[in-house]
Amino acid sequence: MTALDARLPVSEGAGLLRKPFPDHWSFLLGELALYSLVVLILTGVYLTLFFEPGMREVPYHGAYTPLSGVRVSEAFDSTLRISFDVRGGLLIRQMHHWAALVFLAAIGVHLLRIFFTGAFRKPREVNWLIGVTLFLLALAEGFAGYSLPDDLLSGTGLRIAQGIMMSVPLVGSYLSMFAFGAEFPGHDFISRLYAGHILLLPGLILALVTVHLILVFHLKHTQWAAPGRTNRNVVGKPLFPRFAATSGGLALMVFGVIAALGGLAQINPVWVYGPYRPDQTSTGAQPDWYVGFLEGALRLVPPWETSVAGHTVMWNVLLPAVVLPLALFALLYAYPFVEAWVTGDRRAHHLCDRPRDRPVRTGFGAAAVTGYAVLLLAGGNDVVAHTFGISLNALTWVLRTALVVLPVVVFMVTKRVCIALREAELTRLAEGEETGRVRQTIAGGFEDEHRPVDAAERYKVLHGSRPAAAPLPVGGRRADGARTGRVRSALSHWFAAGTAPAGRRLLEERLPAAGQPPERPAGGSPESS
């Protein structure tokens, strides 16, 4: 050990092995993304040994006889060879595709958990920016891998991508020529896409994942409010051996489930679609779910076009496929700073918010998920209309209306439900829990029997009912201008709506000595730091 310590930072690493990690399933979503990324890397390395990223046409002479003699690109030919001629090739290829879907889903759900619990606040704003960037890079990486086989379905997606590039005013044609190297489909795009898929994008993802993990170790881990857990400690399992065992078990489960999906659930059968031809397209074509919202947005926007000085601006492509994604990710990047500015809350937060304790933020999240669901459904409106025998035009108009109306309705309902839930639990805390027994009073009447709420529930409710920050005074801070200050103050009061409901006042009347839970309890946990 002394010899190792003289050459390696063994002593410094010993402290990291005792770093505590909270014991809650929601904190494992990040590990789920990490282990699916490991599967992606391992299977991707195997596939690179056999894939040929070329656009030169060759006659196919492989095991799949229905395409025998058909001229296909080298990329498509090597994909079929991996699927039918390489030992274990189809299993590895399908595992790679399933792992990509799990990876993106895990990142998305992990970001939702961070958003709804307020884990993006100080001091974790940088980690939130890294997470959003990872999601953006994963989208690009998934689309690149999906497009490499050069089959009819992926080629249709590339044609849509080329149309999106062309919709950008002034520079659209230059973007398309730069990407494809010539008029679509060109002969260089697959090789360029392949280099980005196996080198550039994975390198950026691995670098950001490394920085993300370093920040997770450097900062205190967020945790749910409970007795003994404060902003100044972390209570949970030590990294080694308890959390390592839990996380290692999750890794084995992820590997096993993805392997089972790769062997039992067929995905992306390119031999059914056939090679890409610019003059052909496939019916019922939908992309993978993570870009389905873009497809849905393209289908919902009416055919708006404007001609200016001989140039046509295609609003029906530019708005849903360029403006919408840019606005969405700009909002995601800016939200932690916007919320901090509105609320004036610059404190460090290491305890998670319960979604019901922040009605406005939870309403925003629910509205965004609803809008995404509508767009995802619109991405398959032709399949839905055909399956249920309804009018495609009528369904399109219903989805257009839903995209505008549903998020607003969901926001209002979610906000009201959050406030009602907190009212109910604060009232229960003040009056006690019903035992189911009814007793007779001295006056001859009847009343329900109640018992006090247990200490853990009391702590959680009392802590969760504290507002994130006091609303800013009318007029805002002196540093703000008069008009900006009024707007900021109004937004602050609106964001804090429901953080001091009637149930809280009832609690203070019935239990005037209840107060706030102590920041540091008398007894400490041996696993807290």
Coordinates of C-alpha atoms in Angstrom, one line a residue:
M1 CA 0.0 0.0 0.0
T2 CA 2.9 2.4 0.8
A3 CA 4.5 1.6 -2.5
L4 CA 1.2 2.3 -4.4
D5 CA 0.6 5.5 -2.4
A6 CA 4.0 6.8 -3.4
R7 CA 3.1 6.5 -7.0
L8 CA -0.7 6.8 -7.1
P9 CA -3.3 9.0 -5.2
V10 CA -4.5 6.0 -3.2
S11 CA -4.9 7.8 0.1
E12 CA -6.9 10.6 -1.5
G13 CA -9.2 8.1 -3.2
A14 CA -10.0 6.3 0.1
G15 CA -12.2 9.3 1.1
L16 CA -14.1 9.1 -2.1
L17 CA -15.0 5.4 -1.4
R18 CA -16.9 6.6 1.7
K19 CA -18.8 9.3 -0.1
P20 CA -22.5 8.8 0.7
F21 CA -25.2 8.5 -2.0
P22 CA -28.9 8.8 -1.1
D23 CA -30.9 5.6 -1.3
H24 CA -33.8 6.4 -3.6
W25 CA -34.8 4.9 -7.0
S26 CA -35.1 8.2 -8.7
F27 CA -31.4 8.9 -8.2
L28 CA -30.5 5.8 -10.3
L29 CA -31.9 7.3 -13.5
G30 CA -28.5 8.8 -14.2
E31 CA -26.8 5.4 -13.7
L32 CA -29.4 3.9 -16.1
A33 CA -28.2 6.4 -18.8
L34 CA -24.5 5.7 -18.0
Y35 CA -24.8 1.9 -18.3
S36 CA -26.8 2.1 -21.5
L37 CA -24.0 4.3 -22.9
V38 CA -21.5 1.6 -21.9
V39 CA -23.6 -0.9 -23.9
L40 CA -23.6 1.5 -26.8
I41 CA -19.9 1.8 -26.8
L42 CA -19.2 -1.9 -26.6
T43 CA -21.7 -2.9 -29.3
G44 CA -20.6 0.1 -31.5
V45 CA -17.0 -1.0 -31.4
Y46 CA -18.0 -4.4 -32.6
L47 CA -20.1 -3.0 -35.4
T48 CA -17.3 -0.8 -36.7
L49 CA -15.3 -3.9 -37.5
F50 CA -17.7 -4.9 -40.2
F51 CA -19.5 -1.7 -41.4
E52 CA -18.4 -0.1 -44.6
P53 CA -19.5 3.6 -44.8
G54 CA -19.5 3.9 -48.6
M55 CA -22.0 5.1 -51.2
R56 CA -20.6 3.2 -54.1
E57 CA -23.1 0.8 -55.6
V58 CA -22.4 -2.9 -55.6
P59 CA -24.6 -5.9 -56.4
Y60 CA -25.8 -7.7 -53.3
H61 CA -24.9 -11.4 -53.0
G62 CA -25.6 -12.3 -49.5
A63 CA -27.8 -14.6 -47.4
Y64 CA -30.9 -12.6 -47.8
T65 CA -32.1 -13.9 -51.2
P66 CA -35.0 -11.5 -51.9
L67 CA -32.4 -8.8 -52.6
S68 CA -30.0 -11.0 -54.4
G69 CA -28.5 -9.2 -57.4
V70 CA -30.0 -5.8 -56.4
R71 CA -27.6 -2.9 -56.7
V72 CA -27.2 -1.3 -53.2
S73 CA -24.7 1.0 -51.6
E74 CA -21.7 -0.4 -49.7
A75 CA -23.3 0.9 -46.5
F76 CA -26.5 -1.0 -47.0
D77 CA -24.6 -4.1 -48.2
S78 CA -22.4 -4.2 -45.1
T79 CA -25.5 -3.7 -42.9
L80 CA -27.1 -6.8 -44.4
R81 CA -23.8 -8.7 -44.1
I82 CA -23.7 -7.8 -40.4
S83 CA -27.3 -8.9 -40.0
F84 CA -27.2 -12.2 -41.8
D85 CA -23.5 -13.3 -42.3
V86 CA -21.6 -12.1 -39.3
R87 CA -21.8 -14.4 -36.3
G88 CA -23.9 -12.6 -33.6
G89 CA -24.1 -9.5 -35.9
L90 CA -27.9 -9.1 -35.8
L91 CA -28.0 -9.5 -32.0
I92 CA -25.2 -6.9 -31.5
R93 CA -26.8 -4.5 -34.1
Q94 CA -30.2 -4.7 -32.5
M95 CA -28.7 -4.3 -29.0
H96 CA -27.0 -1.2 -30.2
H97 CA -30.2 0.2 -31.5
W98 CA -32.2 -0.6 -28.3
A99 CA -29.4 0.8 -26.1
A100 CA -29.6 4.1 -28.1
L101 CA -33.3 4.3 -27.3
V102 CA -32.8 3.5 -23.6
F103 CA -29.9 6.0 -23.4
L104 CA -32.0 8.8 -24.7
A105 CA -35.1 7.9 -22.7
A106 CA -33.0 7.7 -19.5
I107 CA -31.4 11.1 -20.2
G108 CA -34.9 12.6 -20.8
V109 CA -36.4 11.1 -17.7
H110 CA -33.4 12.1 -15.6
L111 CA -33.7 15.7 -16.8
L112 CA -37.4 15.6 -15.9
R113 CA -36.5 14.4 -12.4
I114 CA -34.0 17.2 -12.0
F115 CA -36.5 19.8 -13.3
F116 CA -39.5 18.7 -11.1
T117 CA -37.4 18.4 -8.0
G118 CA -35.5 21.7 -8.5
A119 CA -32.1 20.0 -8.6
F120 CA -30.9 22.4 -11.2
R121 CA -30.7 25.3 -8.7
K122 CA -27.5 26.7 -7.3
P123 CA -24.8 25.2 -7.2
R124 CA -25.8 22.8 -10.0
E125 CA -26.6 25.1 -12.8
V126 CA -23.5 24.0 -14.8
N127 CA -24.5 20.4 -14.4
W128 CA -27.9 21.2 -15.8
L129 CA -26.3 22.9 -18.8
I130 CA -24.2 19.8 -19.3
G131 CA -27.2 17.5 -19.1
V132 CA -29.2 19.5 -21.7
T133 CA -26.1 19.5 -23.9
L134 CA -25.7 15.7 -23.5
F135 CA -29.4 15.3 -24.5
L136 CA -28.8 17.4 -27.6
L137 CA -25.7 15.5 -28.6
A138 CA -27.5 12.2 -28.0
L139 CA -30.3 13.3 -30.3
A140 CA -27.7 14.1 -33.0
E141 CA -25.8 10.8 -32.4
G142 CA -29.0 8.8 -32.5
F143 CA -30.1 10.3 -35.8
A144 CA -26.6 9.8 -37.3
G145 CA -26.6 6.1 -36.3
Y146 CA -30.2 5.7 -37.6
S147 CA -29.2 7.1 -41.0
L148 CA -26.0 5.1 -41.6
P149 CA -27.5 1.9 -43.1
D150 CA -28.7 3.9 -46.1
D151 CA -32.0 2.0 -46.3
L152 CA -35.3 3.5 -47.7
L153 CA -36.6 4.6 -44.3
S154 CA -33.4 6.3 -43.1
G155 CA -33.0 7.8 -46.6
T156 CA -36.4 9.3 -46.3
G157 CA -35.4 10.9 -43.0
L158 CA -32.2 12.3 -44.6
R159 CA -34.3 13.8 -47.4
I160 CA -36.4 15.5 -44.7
A161 CA -33.2 16.7 -43.0
Q162 CA -32.0 18.1 -46.3
G163 CA -35.3 19.9 -46.7
I164 CA -34.9 21.4 -43.2
M165 CA -31.5 22.7 -44.2
M166 CA -32.8 24.2 -47.4
S167 CA -35.6 26.0 -45.4
V168 CA -33.0 28.3 -43.7
P169 CA -33.2 31.6 -45.4
L170 CA -30.1 32.8 -47.4
V171 CA -27.7 30.1 -46.3
G172 CA -29.9 27.0 -46.6
S173 CA -28.5 25.8 -49.9
Y174 CA -24.9 26.3 -48.7
L175 CA -25.7 24.2 -45.6
S176 CA -27.1 21.4 -47.7
M177 CA -24.1 21.4 -50.1
F178 CA -21.7 21.5 -47.1
A179 CA -23.4 18.5 -45.5
F180 CA -24.0 16.3 -48.5
G181 CA -21.0 17.5 -50.7
A182 CA -23.2 17.7 -53.8
E183 CA -26.8 17.7 -54.8
F184 CA -28.8 15.3 -52.6
P185 CA -28.1 12.5 -52.0
G186 CA -24.5 12.9 -53.0
H187 CA -21.7 10.4 -52.5
D188 CA -19.9 11.7 -49.4
F189 CA -22.6 12.1 -46.8
I190 CA -22.5 8.6 -45.3
S191 CA -18.8 8.7 -44.8
R192 CA -19.0 12.2 -43.2
L193 CA -21.8 11.0 -41.0
Y194 CA -19.9 7.9 -40.0
A195 CA -16.9 10.0 -38.9
G196 CA -19.1 12.1 -36.7
H197 CA -21.0 9.1 -35.4
I198 CA -18.0 7.1 -34.2
L199 CA -15.5 9.9 -33.4
L200 CA -16.7 13.5 -32.9
L201 CA -20.1 13.0 -31.2
P202 CA -19.0 10.1 -28.9
G203 CA -15.9 12.0 -27.9
L204 CA -17.9 15.0 -26.9
I205 CA -20.4 12.8 -25.0
L206 CA -17.7 11.0 -23.1
A207 CA -16.0 14.3 -22.2
L208 CA -19.2 15.8 -20.9
V209 CA -20.2 12.6 -19.0
T210 CA -16.7 12.8 -17.3
V211 CA -17.2 16.4 -16.3
H212 CA -20.7 15.6 -15.2
L213 CA -19.5 12.8 -12.9
I214 CA -16.7 15.0 -11.5
L215 CA -19.2 17.7 -10.6
V216 CA -21.5 15.1 -9.0
F217 CA -18.7 14.0 -6.7
H218 CA -17.5 17.6 -6.1
L219 CA -21.0 18.9 -5.1
K220 CA -23.2 17.5 -2.5
H221 CA -25.7 15.0 -3.8
T222 CA -29.3 16.2 -3.6
Q223 CA -31.6 14.2 -1.3
W224 CA -35.2 14.2 -0.2
A225 CA -36.2 16.0 3.0
A226 CA -36.4 13.7 6.0
P227 CA -35.4 13.8 9.6
G228 CA -31.6 13.9 9.8
R229 CA -31.2 15.3 6.2
T230 CA -30.4 19.0 5.8
N231 CA -28.7 21.3 3.4
R232 CA -25.4 20.7 5.3
N233 CA -25.2 16.9 5.1
V234 CA -25.9 13.9 2.8
V235 CA -27.4 10.7 4.3
G236 CA -27.2 7.5 2.3
K237 CA -25.1 4.5 1.3
P238 CA -21.3 4.8 1.1
L239 CA -20.0 4.5 -2.4
F240 CA -18.1 1.3 -1.5
P241 CA -19.3 -1.3 -0.9
R242 CA -23.1 -0.6 -0.6
F243 CA -23.8 1.8 -3.4
A244 CA -21.4 0.1 -5.7
A245 CA -23.3 -3.2 -5.1
T246 CA -26.6 -1.5 -5.9
S247 CA -25.3 0.3 -8.9
G248 CA -23.5 -2.8 -10.2
G249 CA -26.7 -4.8 -9.9
L250 CA -28.5 -2.1 -12.0
A251 CA -25.7 -2.4 -14.6
L252 CA -26.2 -6.1 -14.9
M253 CA -29.9 -5.6 -15.2
V254 CA -29.4 -3.0 -18.0
F255 CA -27.1 -5.3 -19.9
G256 CA -29.5 -8.2 -19.5
V257 CA -32.6 -6.3 -20.5
I258 CA -30.9 -4.8 -23.6
A259 CA -29.5 -8.2 -24.6
A260 CA -33.0 -9.7 -24.2
L261 CA -34.5 -6.9 -26.3
G262 CA -31.8 -7.4 -29.0
G263 CA -32.5 -11.1 -29.2
L264 CA -36.3 -11.2 -28.9
A265 CA -37.7 -7.8 -30.1
Q266 CA -37.0 -7.0 -33.8
I267 CA -36.1 -3.4 -34.5
N268 CA -35.2 -1.6 -37.7
P269 CA -35.4 -4.5 -40.2
V270 CA -33.6 -2.6 -43.1
W271 CA -33.9 -5.6 -45.4
V272 CA -37.7 -5.1 -45.4
Y273 CA -37.4 -1.5 -46.4
G274 CA -34.8 -2.1 -49.1
P275 CA -32.0 0.3 -50.2
Y276 CA -32.7 4.0 -50.5
R277 CA -33.8 5.4 -53.9
P278 CA -34.4 9.1 -54.3
D279 CA -37.6 8.4 -56.3
Q280 CA -39.2 6.1 -53.7
T281 CA -40.5 6.4 -50.2
S282 CA -42.1 4.1 -47.7
T283 CA -45.7 4.4 -46.4
G284 CA -46.3 4.8 -42.7
A285 CA -42.7 6.0 -42.2
Q286 CA -41.9 7.3 -38.7
P287 CA -38.5 8.1 -37.2
D288 CA -37.4 6.9 -33.8
W289 CA -39.4 8.4 -30.9
Y290 CA -36.8 10.9 -29.9
V291 CA -37.2 12.9 -33.1
G292 CA -40.9 12.1 -33.5
F293 CA -41.8 15.5 -32.1
L294 CA -40.1 17.2 -35.0
E295 CA -42.0 15.0 -37.5
G296 CA -45.2 15.8 -35.7
A297 CA -44.5 19.6 -35.8
L298 CA -43.8 19.4 -39.5
R299 CA -47.1 17.7 -40.1
L300 CA -49.2 20.1 -38.0
V301 CA -48.0 23.5 -39.4
P302 CA -50.1 24.6 -42.4
P303 CA -48.4 25.1 -45.8
W304 CA -47.3 28.7 -45.2
E305 CA -44.9 30.2 -47.6
T306 CA -43.7 33.8 -48.3
S307 CA -41.9 35.1 -51.5
V308 CA -39.5 38.0 -50.9
A309 CA -37.4 39.4 -53.8
G310 CA -37.6 36.1 -55.6
H311 CA -36.8 34.0 -52.6
T312 CA -39.3 31.7 -50.9
V313 CA -39.4 31.3 -47.2
M314 CA -41.0 28.0 -46.2
W315 CA -42.6 28.8 -42.9
N316 CA -44.1 25.3 -42.8
V317 CA -40.6 23.8 -42.5
L318 CA -38.6 26.7 -40.9
L319 CA -40.9 27.2 -37.9
P320 CA -41.4 23.6 -36.7
A321 CA -38.0 22.2 -37.6
V322 CA -35.6 25.1 -37.0
V323 CA -37.3 27.7 -34.8
L324 CA -39.1 25.3 -32.5
P325 CA -36.0 23.2 -31.5
L326 CA -33.9 26.3 -31.1
A327 CA -36.5 28.0 -28.9
L328 CA -37.0 24.7 -26.9
F329 CA -33.3 24.2 -26.1
A330 CA -32.8 28.0 -25.5
L331 CA -35.5 27.8 -22.9
L332 CA -34.0 24.7 -21.3
Y333 CA -30.6 26.3 -21.1
A334 CA -32.0 29.5 -19.6
Y335 CA -34.6 28.2 -17.2
P336 CA -32.4 27.8 -14.0
F337 CA -31.3 31.4 -14.4
V338 CA -34.7 32.7 -15.2
E339 CA -36.3 31.1 -12.2
A340 CA -33.5 32.4 -10.0
W341 CA -34.0 35.9 -11.4
V342 CA -37.8 35.8 -10.9
T343 CA -37.7 34.4 -7.4
G344 CA -34.6 36.2 -6.2
D345 CA -33.4 32.9 -4.7
R346 CA -29.6 32.8 -4.8
R347 CA -29.2 30.3 -1.9
A348 CA -27.5 26.9 -2.3
H349 CA -30.0 24.0 -2.4
H350 CA -29.2 20.4 -1.6
L351 CA -32.7 19.2 -0.7
C352 CA -35.1 18.2 -3.4
D353 CA -38.4 20.0 -3.9
R354 CA -41.5 17.8 -4.0
P355 CA -43.3 18.7 -7.2
R356 CA -46.5 19.7 -5.3
D357 CA -44.5 22.3 -3.3
R358 CA -43.7 24.3 -6.5
P359 CA -47.1 24.4 -8.3
V360 CA -46.0 26.8 -11.1
R361 CA -42.8 25.0 -12.0
T362 CA -44.6 21.6 -11.9
G363 CA -47.3 23.1 -14.1
F364 CA -44.7 24.2 -16.6
G365 CA -43.2 20.7 -16.7
A366 CA -46.6 19.0 -17.1
A367 CA -47.6 21.4 -19.9
A368 CA -44.3 20.8 -21.7
V369 CA -44.7 17.0 -21.5
T370 CA -48.3 17.4 -22.8
G371 CA -47.1 19.4 -25.8
Y372 CA -44.4 16.9 -26.5
A373 CA -47.0 14.0 -26.4
V374 CA -49.3 15.8 -28.8
L375 CA -46.4 16.4 -31.3
L376 CA -45.3 12.8 -30.9
L377 CA -48.8 11.6 -31.7
A378 CA -49.0 13.9 -34.7
G379 CA -45.8 12.3 -36.0
G380 CA -47.8 9.2 -36.6
N381 CA -51.1 10.8 -37.5
D382 CA -51.4 8.8 -40.8
V383 CA -50.9 5.5 -39.0
V384 CA -53.4 6.5 -36.3
A385 CA -56.0 7.6 -38.9
H386 CA -55.6 4.4 -40.9
T387 CA -55.7 2.2 -37.8
F388 CA -58.8 3.7 -36.3
G389 CA -60.5 4.5 -39.6
I390 CA -60.8 8.3 -39.1
S391 CA -60.2 11.3 -41.3
L392 CA -56.6 12.3 -41.5
N393 CA -57.6 16.0 -42.0
A394 CA -59.9 15.9 -39.1
L395 CA -57.3 14.3 -36.9
T396 CA -54.7 16.9 -38.0
W397 CA -57.0 19.8 -37.0
V398 CA -57.8 18.1 -33.7
L399 CA -54.1 17.8 -32.9
R400 CA -53.4 21.4 -34.0
T401 CA -56.1 22.6 -31.5
A402 CA -54.8 20.3 -28.8
L403 CA -51.3 21.6 -29.2
V404 CA -52.5 25.1 -28.4
V405 CA -55.2 24.3 -25.8
L406 CA -54.1 21.2 -23.9
P407 CA -50.8 22.6 -22.5
V408 CA -52.6 25.6 -21.1
V409 CA -55.3 23.4 -19.6
V410 CA -52.8 21.0 -18.1
F411 CA -50.8 23.8 -16.6
M412 CA -53.8 25.2 -14.8
V413 CA -55.1 21.8 -13.7
T414 CA -51.6 20.7 -12.5
K415 CA -51.1 24.0 -10.5
R416 CA -54.5 23.6 -8.9
V417 CA -53.9 19.9 -8.0
C418 CA -50.5 20.7 -6.5
I419 CA -52.1 23.4 -4.3
A420 CA -55.0 21.1 -3.3
L421 CA -52.6 18.3 -2.4
R422 CA -50.6 20.6 -0.1
E423 CA -53.8 22.0 1.4
A424 CA -55.0 18.5 2.2
E425 CA -51.8 17.3 3.8
L426 CA -51.3 20.5 5.8
T427 CA -54.9 20.2 7.1
R428 CA -54.2 16.5 7.9
L429 CA -51.1 17.6 9.8
A430 CA -53.1 20.1 11.8
E431 CA -56.1 17.9 12.5
G432 CA -54.3 14.5 12.6
E433 CA -55.1 11.4 10.6
E434 CA -58.5 9.7 10.8
T435 CA -58.4 6.4 12.6
G436 CA -61.8 5.2 11.2
R437 CA -63.3 5.3 14.7
V438 CA -66.3 7.5 15.7
R439 CA -66.9 8.4 19.3
Q440 CA -69.7 10.1 21.1
T441 CA -69.1 13.5 22.8
I442 CA -70.4 14.5 26.2
A443 CA -73.0 16.7 24.5
G444 CA -74.3 13.6 22.7
G445 CA -72.9 14.3 19.3
F446 CA -70.5 12.2 17.2
E447 CA -67.0 13.0 15.9
D448 CA -64.2 11.3 14.1
E449 CA -61.2 10.1 16.1
H450 CA -57.8 11.4 14.9
R451 CA -54.2 10.5 15.7
P452 CA -51.1 12.7 15.3
V453 CA -49.2 12.4 12.1
D454 CA -45.9 10.5 12.5
A455 CA -42.7 12.5 12.9
A456 CA -41.2 11.6 9.4
E457 CA -44.4 12.8 7.7
R458 CA -44.6 15.9 9.8
Y459 CA -41.0 16.8 8.9
K460 CA -41.5 16.2 5.2
V461 CA -44.7 18.3 5.1
L462 CA -43.4 21.1 7.3
H463 CA -40.1 21.4 5.3
G464 CA -41.8 21.0 1.9
S465 CA -44.3 23.8 2.7
R466 CA -41.6 26.4 3.1
P467 CA -41.5 28.7 0.1
A468 CA -38.4 28.7 -2.1
A469 CA -37.9 32.4 -1.4
A470 CA -40.1 35.2 -0.2
P471 CA -41.8 37.0 -3.1
L472 CA -40.0 40.2 -4.1
P473 CA -41.5 43.4 -2.8
V474 CA -43.6 45.5 -5.1
G475 CA -41.3 47.6 -7.3
G476 CA -38.5 45.0 -7.2
R477 CA -34.9 45.7 -6.2
R478 CA -33.2 49.0 -6.6
A479 CA -30.9 47.4 -9.1
D480 CA -33.8 46.9 -11.4
G481 CA -35.5 49.6 -13.4
A482 CA -39.0 50.7 -12.3
R483 CA -40.8 48.8 -15.1
T484 CA -38.5 45.8 -14.9
G485 CA -38.9 45.7 -11.1
R486 CA -42.7 45.7 -11.3
V487 CA -42.6 42.9 -13.8
R488 CA -40.2 40.9 -11.8
S489 CA -42.2 41.4 -8.6
A490 CA -45.4 40.4 -10.3
L491 CA -43.7 37.2 -11.7
S492 CA -42.3 36.5 -8.3
H493 CA -45.7 36.6 -6.6
W494 CA -47.2 34.5 -9.4
F495 CA -44.4 31.9 -9.1
A496 CA -44.9 31.7 -5.3
A497 CA -48.6 31.2 -5.7
G498 CA -49.8 28.4 -3.4
T499 CA -46.7 28.3 -1.2
A500 CA -48.6 29.6 1.8
P501 CA -52.1 28.2 1.5
A502 CA -54.9 28.2 4.0
G503 CA -53.8 24.8 5.3
R504 CA -50.6 26.5 6.4
R505 CA -52.5 29.2 8.3
L506 CA -54.7 26.5 9.9
L507 CA -51.5 24.6 11.0
E508 CA -50.1 27.7 12.6
E509 CA -53.3 28.4 14.4
R510 CA -53.6 24.9 15.8
L511 CA -49.9 24.2 16.4
P512 CA -48.4 27.6 17.0
A513 CA -45.3 26.0 18.5
A514 CA -44.7 23.7 15.6
G515 CA -42.4 26.1 13.7
Q516 CA -40.0 24.9 11.2
P517 CA -38.1 21.6 11.5
P518 CA -34.5 22.0 12.8
E519 CA -31.8 22.2 10.2
R520 CA -29.6 19.8 12.1
P521 CA -31.2 17.2 14.4
A522 CA -29.7 16.2 17.7
G523 CA -28.5 12.8 16.5
G524 CA -26.5 12.4 13.3
S525 CA -26.4 9.4 11.0
P526 CA -23.1 7.4 10.8
E527 CA -23.4 7.5 7.0
S528 CA -23.9 11.3 6.7
S529 CA -21.2 13.7 5.7

